[in-house]
mmCIF file of C-alpha atoms and ligand atoms in Angstrom:
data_model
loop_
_atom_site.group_PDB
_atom_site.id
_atom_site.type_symbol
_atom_site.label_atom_id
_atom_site.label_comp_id
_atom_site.label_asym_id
_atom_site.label_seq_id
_atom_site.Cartn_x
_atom_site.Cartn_y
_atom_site.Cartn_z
ATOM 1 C CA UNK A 1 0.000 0.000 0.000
ATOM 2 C CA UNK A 2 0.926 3.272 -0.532
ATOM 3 C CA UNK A 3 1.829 4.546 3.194
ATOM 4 C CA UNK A 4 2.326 8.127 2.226
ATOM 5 C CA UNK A 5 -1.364 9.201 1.426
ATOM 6 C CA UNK A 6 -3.646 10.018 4.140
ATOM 7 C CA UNK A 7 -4.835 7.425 6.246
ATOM 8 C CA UNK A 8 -8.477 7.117 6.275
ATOM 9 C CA UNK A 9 -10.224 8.418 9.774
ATOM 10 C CA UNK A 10 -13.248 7.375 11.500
ATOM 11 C CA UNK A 11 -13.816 9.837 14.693
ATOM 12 C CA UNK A 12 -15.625 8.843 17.608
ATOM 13 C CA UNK A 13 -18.743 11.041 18.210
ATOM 14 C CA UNK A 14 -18.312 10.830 21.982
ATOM 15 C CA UNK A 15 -14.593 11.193 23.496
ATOM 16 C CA UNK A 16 -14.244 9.153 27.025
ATOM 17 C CA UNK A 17 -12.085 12.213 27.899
ATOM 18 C CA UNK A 18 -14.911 14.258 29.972
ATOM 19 C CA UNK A 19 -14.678 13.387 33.541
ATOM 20 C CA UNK A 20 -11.352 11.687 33.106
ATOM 21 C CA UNK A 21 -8.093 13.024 35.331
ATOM 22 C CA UNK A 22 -5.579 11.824 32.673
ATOM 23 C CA UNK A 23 -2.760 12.565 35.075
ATOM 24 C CA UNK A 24 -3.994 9.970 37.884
ATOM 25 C CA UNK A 25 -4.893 6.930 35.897
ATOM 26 C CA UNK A 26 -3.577 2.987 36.949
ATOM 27 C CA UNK A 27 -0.756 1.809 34.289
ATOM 28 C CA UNK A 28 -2.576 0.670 30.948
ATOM 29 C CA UNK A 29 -6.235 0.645 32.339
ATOM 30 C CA UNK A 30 -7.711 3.185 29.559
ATOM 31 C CA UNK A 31 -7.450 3.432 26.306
ATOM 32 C CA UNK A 32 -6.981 6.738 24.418
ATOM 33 C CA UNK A 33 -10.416 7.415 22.324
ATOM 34 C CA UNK A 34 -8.906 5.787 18.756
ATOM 35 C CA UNK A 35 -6.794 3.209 17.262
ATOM 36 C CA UNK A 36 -4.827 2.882 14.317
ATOM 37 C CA UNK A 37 -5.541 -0.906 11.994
ATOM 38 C CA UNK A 38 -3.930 -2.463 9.182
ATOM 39 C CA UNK A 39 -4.471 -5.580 7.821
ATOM 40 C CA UNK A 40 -2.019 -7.976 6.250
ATOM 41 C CA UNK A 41 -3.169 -10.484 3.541
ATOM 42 C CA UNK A 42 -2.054 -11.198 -0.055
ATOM 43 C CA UNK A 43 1.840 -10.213 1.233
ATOM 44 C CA UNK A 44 1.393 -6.621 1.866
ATOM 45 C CA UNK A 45 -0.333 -4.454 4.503
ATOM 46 C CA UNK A 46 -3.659 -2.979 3.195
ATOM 47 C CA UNK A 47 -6.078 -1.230 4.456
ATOM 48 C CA UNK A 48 -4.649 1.332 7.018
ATOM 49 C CA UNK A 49 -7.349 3.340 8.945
ATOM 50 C CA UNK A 50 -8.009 4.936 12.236
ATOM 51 C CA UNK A 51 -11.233 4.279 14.130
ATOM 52 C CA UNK A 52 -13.123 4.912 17.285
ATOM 53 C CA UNK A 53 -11.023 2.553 19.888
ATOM 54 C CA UNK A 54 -12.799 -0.894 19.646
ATOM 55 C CA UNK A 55 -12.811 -4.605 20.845
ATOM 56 C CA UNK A 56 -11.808 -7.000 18.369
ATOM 57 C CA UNK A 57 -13.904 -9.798 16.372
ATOM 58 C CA UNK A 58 -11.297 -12.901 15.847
ATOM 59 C CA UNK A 59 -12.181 -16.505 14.937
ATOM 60 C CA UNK A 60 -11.111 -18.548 18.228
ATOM 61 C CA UNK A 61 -9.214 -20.569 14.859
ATOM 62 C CA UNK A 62 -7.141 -17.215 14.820
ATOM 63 C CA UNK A 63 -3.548 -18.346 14.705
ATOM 64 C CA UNK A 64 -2.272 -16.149 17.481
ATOM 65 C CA UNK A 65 -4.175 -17.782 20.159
ATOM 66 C CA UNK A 66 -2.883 -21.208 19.600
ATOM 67 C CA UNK A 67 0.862 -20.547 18.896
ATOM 68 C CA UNK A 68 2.141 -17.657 20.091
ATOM 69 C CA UNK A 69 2.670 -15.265 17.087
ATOM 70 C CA UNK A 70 2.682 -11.599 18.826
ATOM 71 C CA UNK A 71 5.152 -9.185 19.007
ATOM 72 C CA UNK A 72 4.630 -5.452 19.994
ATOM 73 C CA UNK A 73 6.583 -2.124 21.087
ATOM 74 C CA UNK A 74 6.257 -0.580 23.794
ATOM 75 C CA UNK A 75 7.248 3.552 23.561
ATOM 76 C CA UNK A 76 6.294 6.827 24.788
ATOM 77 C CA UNK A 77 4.436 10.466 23.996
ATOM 78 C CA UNK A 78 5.599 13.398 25.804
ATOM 79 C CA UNK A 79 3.929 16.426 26.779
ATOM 80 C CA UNK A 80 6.165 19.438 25.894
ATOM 81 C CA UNK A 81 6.832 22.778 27.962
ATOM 82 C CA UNK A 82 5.286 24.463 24.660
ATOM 83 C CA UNK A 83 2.336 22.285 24.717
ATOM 84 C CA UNK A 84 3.486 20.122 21.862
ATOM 85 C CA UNK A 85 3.729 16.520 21.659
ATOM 86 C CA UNK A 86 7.336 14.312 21.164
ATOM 87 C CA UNK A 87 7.445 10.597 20.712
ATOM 88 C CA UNK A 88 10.545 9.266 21.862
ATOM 89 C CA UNK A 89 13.004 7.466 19.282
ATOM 90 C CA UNK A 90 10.241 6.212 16.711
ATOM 91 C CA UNK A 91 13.326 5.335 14.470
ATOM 92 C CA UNK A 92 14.798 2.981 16.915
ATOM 93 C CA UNK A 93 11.586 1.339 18.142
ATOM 94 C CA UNK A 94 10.960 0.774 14.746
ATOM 95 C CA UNK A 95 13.724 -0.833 13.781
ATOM 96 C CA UNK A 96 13.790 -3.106 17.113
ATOM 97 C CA UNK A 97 9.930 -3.727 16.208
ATOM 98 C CA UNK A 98 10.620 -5.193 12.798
ATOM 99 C CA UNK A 99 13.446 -7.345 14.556
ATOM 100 C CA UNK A 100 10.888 -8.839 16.875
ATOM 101 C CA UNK A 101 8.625 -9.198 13.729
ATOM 102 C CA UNK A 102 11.739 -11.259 11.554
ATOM 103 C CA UNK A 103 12.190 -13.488 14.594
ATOM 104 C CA UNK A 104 8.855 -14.362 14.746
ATOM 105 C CA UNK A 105 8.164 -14.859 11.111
ATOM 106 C CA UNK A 106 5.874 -12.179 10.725
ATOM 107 C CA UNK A 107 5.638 -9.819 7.877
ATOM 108 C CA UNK A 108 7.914 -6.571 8.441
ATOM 109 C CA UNK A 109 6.145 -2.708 9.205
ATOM 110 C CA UNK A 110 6.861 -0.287 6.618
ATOM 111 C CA UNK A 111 8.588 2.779 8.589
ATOM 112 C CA UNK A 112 6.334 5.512 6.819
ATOM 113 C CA UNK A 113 3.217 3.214 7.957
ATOM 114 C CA UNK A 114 4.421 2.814 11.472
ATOM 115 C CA UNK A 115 5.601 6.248 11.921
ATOM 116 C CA UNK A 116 2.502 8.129 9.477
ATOM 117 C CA UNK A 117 -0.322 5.759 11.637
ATOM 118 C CA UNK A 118 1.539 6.693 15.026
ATOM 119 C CA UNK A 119 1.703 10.367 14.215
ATOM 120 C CA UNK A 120 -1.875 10.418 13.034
ATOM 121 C CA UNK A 121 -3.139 8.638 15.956
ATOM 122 C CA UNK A 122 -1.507 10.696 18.206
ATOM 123 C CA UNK A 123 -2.816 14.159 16.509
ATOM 124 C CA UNK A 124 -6.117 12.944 16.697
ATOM 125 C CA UNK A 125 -5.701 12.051 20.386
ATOM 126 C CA UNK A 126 -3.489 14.672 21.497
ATOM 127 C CA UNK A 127 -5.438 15.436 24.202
ATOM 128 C CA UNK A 128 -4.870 12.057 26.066
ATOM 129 C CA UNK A 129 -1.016 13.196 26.489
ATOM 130 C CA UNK A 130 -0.953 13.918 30.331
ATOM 131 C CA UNK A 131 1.430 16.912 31.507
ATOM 132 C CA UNK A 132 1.505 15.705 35.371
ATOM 133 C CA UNK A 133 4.480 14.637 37.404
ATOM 134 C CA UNK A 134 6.163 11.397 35.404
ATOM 135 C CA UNK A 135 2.876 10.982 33.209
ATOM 136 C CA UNK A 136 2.977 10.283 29.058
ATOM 137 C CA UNK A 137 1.295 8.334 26.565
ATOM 138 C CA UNK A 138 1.770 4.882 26.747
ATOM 139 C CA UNK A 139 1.822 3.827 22.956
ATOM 140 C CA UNK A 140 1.655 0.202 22.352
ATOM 141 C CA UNK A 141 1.917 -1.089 18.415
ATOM 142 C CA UNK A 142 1.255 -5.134 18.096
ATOM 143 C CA UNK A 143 1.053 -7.231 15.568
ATOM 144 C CA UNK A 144 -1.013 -10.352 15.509
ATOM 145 C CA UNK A 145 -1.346 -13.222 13.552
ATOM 146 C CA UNK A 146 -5.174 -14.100 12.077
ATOM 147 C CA UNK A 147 -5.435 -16.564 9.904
ATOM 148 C CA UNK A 148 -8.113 -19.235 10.445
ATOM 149 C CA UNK A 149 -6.305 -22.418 11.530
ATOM 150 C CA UNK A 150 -5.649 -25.128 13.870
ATOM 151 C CA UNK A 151 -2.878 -26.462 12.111
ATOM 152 C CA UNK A 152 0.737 -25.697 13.605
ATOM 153 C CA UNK A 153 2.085 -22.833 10.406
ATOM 154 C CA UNK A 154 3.798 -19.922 9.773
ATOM 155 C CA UNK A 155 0.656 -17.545 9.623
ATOM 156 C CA UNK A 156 -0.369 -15.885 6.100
ATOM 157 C CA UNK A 157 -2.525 -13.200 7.958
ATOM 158 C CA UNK A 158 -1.717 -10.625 10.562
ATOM 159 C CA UNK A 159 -3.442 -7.544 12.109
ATOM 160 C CA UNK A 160 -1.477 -4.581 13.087
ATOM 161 C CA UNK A 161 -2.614 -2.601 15.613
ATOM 162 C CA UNK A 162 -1.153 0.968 17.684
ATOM 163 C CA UNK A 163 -3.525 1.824 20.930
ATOM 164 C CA UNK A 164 -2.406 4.247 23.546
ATOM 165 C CA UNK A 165 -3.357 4.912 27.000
ATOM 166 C CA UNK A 166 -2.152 7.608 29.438
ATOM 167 C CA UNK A 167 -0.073 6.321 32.231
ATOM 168 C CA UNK A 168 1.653 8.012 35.222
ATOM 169 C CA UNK A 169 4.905 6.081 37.421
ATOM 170 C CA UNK A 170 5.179 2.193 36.708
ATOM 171 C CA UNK A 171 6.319 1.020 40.369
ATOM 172 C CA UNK A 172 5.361 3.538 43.582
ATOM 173 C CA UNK A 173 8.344 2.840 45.403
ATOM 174 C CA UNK A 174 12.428 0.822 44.809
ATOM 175 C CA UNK A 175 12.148 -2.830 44.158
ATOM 176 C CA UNK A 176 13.152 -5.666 46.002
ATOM 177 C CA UNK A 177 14.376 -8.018 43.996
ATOM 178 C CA UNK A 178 15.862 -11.748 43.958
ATOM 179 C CA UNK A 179 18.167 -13.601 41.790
ATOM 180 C CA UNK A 180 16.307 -16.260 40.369
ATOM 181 C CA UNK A 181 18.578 -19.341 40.059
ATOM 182 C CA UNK A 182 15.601 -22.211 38.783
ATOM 183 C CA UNK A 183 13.644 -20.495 36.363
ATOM 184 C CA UNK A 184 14.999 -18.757 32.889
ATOM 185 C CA UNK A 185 13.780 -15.989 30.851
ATOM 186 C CA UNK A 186 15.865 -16.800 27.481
ATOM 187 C CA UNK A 187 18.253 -19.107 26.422
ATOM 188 C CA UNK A 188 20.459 -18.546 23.435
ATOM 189 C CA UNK A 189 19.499 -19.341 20.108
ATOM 190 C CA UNK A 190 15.710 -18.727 21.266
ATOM 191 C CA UNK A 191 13.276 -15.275 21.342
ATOM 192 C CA UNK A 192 14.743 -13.393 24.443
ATOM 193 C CA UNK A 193 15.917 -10.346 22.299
ATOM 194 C CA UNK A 194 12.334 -10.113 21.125
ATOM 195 C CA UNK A 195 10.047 -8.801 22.273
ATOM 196 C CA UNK A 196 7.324 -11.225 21.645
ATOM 197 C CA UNK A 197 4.299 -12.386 23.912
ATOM 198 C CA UNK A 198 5.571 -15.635 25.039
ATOM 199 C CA UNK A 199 8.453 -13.908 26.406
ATOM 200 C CA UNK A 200 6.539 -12.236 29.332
ATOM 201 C CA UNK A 201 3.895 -15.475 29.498
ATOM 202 C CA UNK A 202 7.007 -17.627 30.660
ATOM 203 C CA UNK A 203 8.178 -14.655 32.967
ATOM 204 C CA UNK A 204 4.680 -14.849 34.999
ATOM 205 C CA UNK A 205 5.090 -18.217 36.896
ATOM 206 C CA UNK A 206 8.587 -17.445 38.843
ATOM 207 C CA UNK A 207 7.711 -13.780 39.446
ATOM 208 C CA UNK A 208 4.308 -14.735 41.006
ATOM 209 C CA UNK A 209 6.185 -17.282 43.578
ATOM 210 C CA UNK A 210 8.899 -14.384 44.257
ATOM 211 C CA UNK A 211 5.984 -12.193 44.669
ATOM 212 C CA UNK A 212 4.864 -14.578 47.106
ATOM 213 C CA UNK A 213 7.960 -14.559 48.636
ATOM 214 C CA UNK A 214 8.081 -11.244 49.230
ATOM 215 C CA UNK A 215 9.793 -9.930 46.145
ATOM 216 C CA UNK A 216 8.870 -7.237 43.524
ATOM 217 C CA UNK A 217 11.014 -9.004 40.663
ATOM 218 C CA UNK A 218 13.520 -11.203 39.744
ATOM 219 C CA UNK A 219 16.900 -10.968 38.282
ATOM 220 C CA UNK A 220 17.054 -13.358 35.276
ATOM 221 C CA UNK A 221 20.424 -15.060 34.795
ATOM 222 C CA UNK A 222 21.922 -17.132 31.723
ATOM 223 C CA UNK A 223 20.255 -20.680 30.776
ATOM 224 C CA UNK A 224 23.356 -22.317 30.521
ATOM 225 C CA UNK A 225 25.047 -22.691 34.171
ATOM 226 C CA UNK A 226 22.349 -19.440 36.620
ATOM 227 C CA UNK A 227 25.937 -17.725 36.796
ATOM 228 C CA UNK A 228 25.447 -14.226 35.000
ATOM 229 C CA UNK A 229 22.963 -11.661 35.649
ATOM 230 C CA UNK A 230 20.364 -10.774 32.120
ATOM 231 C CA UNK A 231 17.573 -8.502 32.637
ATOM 232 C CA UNK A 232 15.707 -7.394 36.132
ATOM 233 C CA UNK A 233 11.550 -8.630 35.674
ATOM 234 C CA UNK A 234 10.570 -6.917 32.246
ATOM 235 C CA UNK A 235 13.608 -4.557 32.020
ATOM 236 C CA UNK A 236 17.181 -4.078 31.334
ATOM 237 C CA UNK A 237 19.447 -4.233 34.551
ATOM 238 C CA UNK A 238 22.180 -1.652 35.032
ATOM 239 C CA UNK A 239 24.485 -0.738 38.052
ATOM 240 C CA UNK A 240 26.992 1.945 39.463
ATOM 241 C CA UNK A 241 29.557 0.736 41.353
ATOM 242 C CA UNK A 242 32.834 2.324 42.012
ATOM 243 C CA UNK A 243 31.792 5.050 39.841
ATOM 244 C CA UNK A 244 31.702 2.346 36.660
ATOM 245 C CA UNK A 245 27.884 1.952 34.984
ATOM 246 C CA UNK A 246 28.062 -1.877 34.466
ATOM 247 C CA UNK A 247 25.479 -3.317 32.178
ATOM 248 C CA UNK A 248 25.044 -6.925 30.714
ATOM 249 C CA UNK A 249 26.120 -6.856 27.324
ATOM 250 C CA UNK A 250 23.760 -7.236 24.434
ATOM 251 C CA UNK A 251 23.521 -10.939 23.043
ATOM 252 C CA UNK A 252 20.585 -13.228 22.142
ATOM 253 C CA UNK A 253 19.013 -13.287 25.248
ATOM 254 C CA UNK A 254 19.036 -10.088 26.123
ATOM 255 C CA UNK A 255 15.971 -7.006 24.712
ATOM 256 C CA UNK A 256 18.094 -3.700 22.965
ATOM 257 C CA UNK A 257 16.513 -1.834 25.172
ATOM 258 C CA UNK A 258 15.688 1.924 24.390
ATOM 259 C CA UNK A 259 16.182 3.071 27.630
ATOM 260 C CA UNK A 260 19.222 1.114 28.375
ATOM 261 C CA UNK A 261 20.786 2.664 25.262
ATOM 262 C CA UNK A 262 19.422 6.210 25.640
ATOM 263 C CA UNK A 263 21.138 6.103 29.563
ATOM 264 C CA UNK A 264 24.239 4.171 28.028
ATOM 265 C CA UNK A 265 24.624 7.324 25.687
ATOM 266 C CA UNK A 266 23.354 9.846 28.219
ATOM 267 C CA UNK A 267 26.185 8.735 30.746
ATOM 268 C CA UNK A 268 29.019 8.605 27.799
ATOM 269 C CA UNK A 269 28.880 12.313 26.738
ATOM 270 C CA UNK A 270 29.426 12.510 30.960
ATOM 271 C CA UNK A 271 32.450 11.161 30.667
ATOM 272 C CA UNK A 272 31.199 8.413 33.126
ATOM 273 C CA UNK A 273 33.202 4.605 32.364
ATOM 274 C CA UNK A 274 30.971 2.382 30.875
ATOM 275 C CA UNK A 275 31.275 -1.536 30.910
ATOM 276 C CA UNK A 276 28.882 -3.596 28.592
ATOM 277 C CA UNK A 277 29.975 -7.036 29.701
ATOM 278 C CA UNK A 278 28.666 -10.283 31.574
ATOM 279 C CA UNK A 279 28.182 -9.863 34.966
ATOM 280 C CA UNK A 280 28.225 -12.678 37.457
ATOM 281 C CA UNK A 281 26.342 -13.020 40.580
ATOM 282 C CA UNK A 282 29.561 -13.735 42.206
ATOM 283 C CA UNK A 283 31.083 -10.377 41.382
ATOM 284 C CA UNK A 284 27.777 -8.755 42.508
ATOM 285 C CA UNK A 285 27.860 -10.275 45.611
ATOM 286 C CA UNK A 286 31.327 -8.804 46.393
ATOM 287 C CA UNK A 287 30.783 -6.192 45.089
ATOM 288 C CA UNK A 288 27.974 -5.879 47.588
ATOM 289 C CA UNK A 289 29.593 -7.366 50.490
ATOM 290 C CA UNK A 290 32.208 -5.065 50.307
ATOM 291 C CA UNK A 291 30.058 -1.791 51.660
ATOM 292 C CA UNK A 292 30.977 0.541 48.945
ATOM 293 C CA UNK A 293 28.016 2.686 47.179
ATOM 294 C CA UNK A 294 26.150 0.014 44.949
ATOM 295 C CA UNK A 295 23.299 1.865 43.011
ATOM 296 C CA UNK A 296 20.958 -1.200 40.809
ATOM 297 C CA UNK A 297 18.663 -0.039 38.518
ATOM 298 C CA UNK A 298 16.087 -1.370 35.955
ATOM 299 C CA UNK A 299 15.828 0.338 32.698
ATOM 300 C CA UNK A 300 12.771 -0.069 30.413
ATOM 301 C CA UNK A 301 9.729 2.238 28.844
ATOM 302 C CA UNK A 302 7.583 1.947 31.034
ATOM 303 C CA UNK A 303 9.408 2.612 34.319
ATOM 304 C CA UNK A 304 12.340 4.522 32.742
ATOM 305 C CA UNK A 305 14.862 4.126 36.169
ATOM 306 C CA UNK A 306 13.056 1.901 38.868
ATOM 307 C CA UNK A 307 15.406 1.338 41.506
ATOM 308 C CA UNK A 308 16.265 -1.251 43.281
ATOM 309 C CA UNK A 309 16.471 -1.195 47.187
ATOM 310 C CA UNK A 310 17.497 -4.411 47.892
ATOM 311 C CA UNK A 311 19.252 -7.753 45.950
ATOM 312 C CA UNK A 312 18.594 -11.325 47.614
ATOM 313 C CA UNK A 313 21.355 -13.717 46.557
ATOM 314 C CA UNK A 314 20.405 -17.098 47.904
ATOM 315 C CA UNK A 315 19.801 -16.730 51.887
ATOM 316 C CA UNK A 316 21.385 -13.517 51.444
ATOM 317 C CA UNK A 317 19.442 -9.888 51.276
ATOM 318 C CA UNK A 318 22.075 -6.270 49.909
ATOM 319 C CA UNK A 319 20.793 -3.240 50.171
ATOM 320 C CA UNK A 320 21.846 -0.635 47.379
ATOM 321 C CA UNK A 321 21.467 2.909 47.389
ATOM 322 C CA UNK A 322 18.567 5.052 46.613
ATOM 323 C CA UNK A 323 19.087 8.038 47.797
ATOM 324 C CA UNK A 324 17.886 11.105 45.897
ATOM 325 C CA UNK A 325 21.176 12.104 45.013
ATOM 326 C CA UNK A 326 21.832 8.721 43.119
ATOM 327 C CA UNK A 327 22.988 8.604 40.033
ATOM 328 C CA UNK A 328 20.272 6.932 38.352
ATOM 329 C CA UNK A 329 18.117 9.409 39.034
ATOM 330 C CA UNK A 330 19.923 11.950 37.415
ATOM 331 C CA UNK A 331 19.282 10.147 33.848
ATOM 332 C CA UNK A 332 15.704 10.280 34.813
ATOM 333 C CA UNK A 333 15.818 13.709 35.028
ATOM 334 C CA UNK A 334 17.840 14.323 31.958
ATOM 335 C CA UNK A 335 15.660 12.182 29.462
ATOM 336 C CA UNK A 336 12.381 13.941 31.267
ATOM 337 C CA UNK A 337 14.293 17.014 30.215
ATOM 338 C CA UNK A 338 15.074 16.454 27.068
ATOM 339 C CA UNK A 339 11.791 14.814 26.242
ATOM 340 C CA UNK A 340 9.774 17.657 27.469
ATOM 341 C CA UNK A 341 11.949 20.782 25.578
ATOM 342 C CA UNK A 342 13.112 21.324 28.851
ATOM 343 C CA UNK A 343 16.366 20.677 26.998
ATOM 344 C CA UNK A 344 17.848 20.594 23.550
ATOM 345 C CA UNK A 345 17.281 17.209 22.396
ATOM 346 C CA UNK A 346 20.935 17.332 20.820
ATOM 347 C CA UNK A 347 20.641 13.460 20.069
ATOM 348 C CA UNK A 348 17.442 14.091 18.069
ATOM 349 C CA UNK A 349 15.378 11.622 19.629
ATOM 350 C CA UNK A 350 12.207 13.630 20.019
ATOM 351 C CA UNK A 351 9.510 12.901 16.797
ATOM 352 C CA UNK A 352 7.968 16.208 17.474
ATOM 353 C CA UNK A 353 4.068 16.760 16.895
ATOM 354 C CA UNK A 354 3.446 20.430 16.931
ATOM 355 C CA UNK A 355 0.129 21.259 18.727
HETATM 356 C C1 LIG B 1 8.987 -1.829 29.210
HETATM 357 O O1 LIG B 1 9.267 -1.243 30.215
HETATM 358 O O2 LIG B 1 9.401 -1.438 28.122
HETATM 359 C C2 LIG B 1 8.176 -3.016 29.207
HETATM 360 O O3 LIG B 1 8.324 -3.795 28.309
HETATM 361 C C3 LIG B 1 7.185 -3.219 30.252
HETATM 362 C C4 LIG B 1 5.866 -3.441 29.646
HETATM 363 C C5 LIG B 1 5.652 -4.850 29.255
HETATM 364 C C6 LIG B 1 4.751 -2.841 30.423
#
């Protein structure tokens, strides 16, 4: 299809904006008033629109409820200090999005129709961008795979979706976390750079029993022998010690994160050392054991820095520091900054919608 005309728009008569405080809402509870569709069938995407937000009508044959063919994004709008709207690195979501997509054998997202339906969707519901304290839009693109069929196959059919919602902090308060040494998130050669449904259905199970245990999260470590840390829950794990930021390296089993790359480059032009490398749970615990200032942090979309108050390795519980004056928090603050016009966005990583 030809992505660069105007996609076609179906306004809702009645916005579910009156009444609404947009700025105090539970994470991902309610939807912005419109979504953005496409359909995929024939080998290319067709039929782009934008509609009133809607529930879906699938065959229960559908293809993505039997073997797990979803992938989505997960990104953020911005309220500006001039009242306009930025959407932080489209490019780079996009490109990790079609990743995801090639992974899972799904049919690739043209950038004009990823970036053209997000812009349009957001301009249409630009007044669902919140302005409060750590609010934005919550913009979540999927794709999903239709066609009618119990047989185990690649599917021929997908639906691809972008539905927002406006969300204020992920976690209310630092995360206690334990190092999970029986379950795994991803092993190598498999989906854990994805970001693909079944991902976060495996992750459910051991984070309910650490829940249960008295944990917010776990820290994931490698499928081969428990020894190196991965990811913390549903983000990227980072940590300041001795003045280093220390961050598992990128492999197979590990998400690109956006986050984790927008800190990694925040920190660089700092002149602060950065280490992209394995990190074991032995060095950790030293490192912890020893009494200097450890800050942990998780970096993701959703929760930008959550930190982490306290590491349990085995019968062992660390605290780590989280302060106000930590480090981590300073990247919050620059990001917010910079996504805001606070700040120059020198990197170009706003996709600005003027208002
Ligand atoms: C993120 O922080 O980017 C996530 O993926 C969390 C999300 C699943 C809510």
């Amino acid at each position: 299809m030809n992505t660069t005309t105007t996609i076609p728009v179906h306004r809702t008569t009645e916005s579910r904006l009156t009444g609404l405080d947009i700025n105090n809402l539970p994470f991902g509870k309610v939807p912005a008033d419109h979504l953005f569709i496409a359909r995929y069938s024939g080998g290319e995407w067709r039929e782009a629109r934008i509609e009133p937000f809607h529930k879906l009508t699938l065959s229960p044959f559908s293809l993505c409820f039997h073997y797990g063919q979803t992938v989505f994004e997960g990104m953020k709008a911005f309220r500006m200090e001039n009242g306009s709207i930025s959407i932080f690195r489209l490019q780079k979501h996009h490109e990790r999005f079609n990743r995801s997509l090639e992974r899972m054998g799904m049919p690739d997202i043209p950038y004009e129709l990823f970036r053209e339906g997000m812009r349009q969707l957001i301009e249409l519901d630009s007044q669902w961008v919140p302005s409060g304290k750590d609010t934005s839009l919550y913009i979540r693109p999927f794709v999903i795979a239709t066609e009618e069929k119990l047989g185990v196959k690649i599917s021929d059919e997908y639906l691809f979706l972008i539905v927002c919602t406006p969300v204020g902090a992920y976690y209310a308060r630092p995360l206690r976390v334990k190092v999970e040494t029986e379950f795994i998130r991803a092993a190598d050669g498999g989906t854990g750079f994805a970001k693909c449904g079944g991902n976060y259905g495996g992750a459910f199970l051991p984070t309910q029993r650490a829940v249960a245990d008295g944990f917010d999260q776990v820290l994931w470590t490698d499928a081969q022998n428990r020894e190196f840390i991965e990811e913390s829950g549903t983000m990227n794990i980072m940590f300041l010690i001795d003045n280093i930021l220390i961050t598992p390296a990128l492999s197979a089993t590990i998400l690109d994160g956006v986050t984790r790359d927008s800190i990694l480059q925040l920190a660089r032009a700092r002149g602060i050392k950065i280490q992209e490398r394995k990190v074991s749970i032995r060095e950790l615990e030293s490192a912890l054991q020893s009494g200097t200032r450890a800050e942990a942090f998780g970096a993701g979309t959703a929760a930008v820095v959550a930190p982490i108050e306290s590491i349990t390795i085995g019968a062992e519980t660390y605290g780590c520091y989280v302060e106000e004056d930590a480090v981590m928090f300073s990247f919050k603050r620059e990001l917010q900054a910079l996504r805001t016009g606070k700040a120059d966005d020198t990197w170009g990583w706003n996709e600005v919608i003027p208002v």
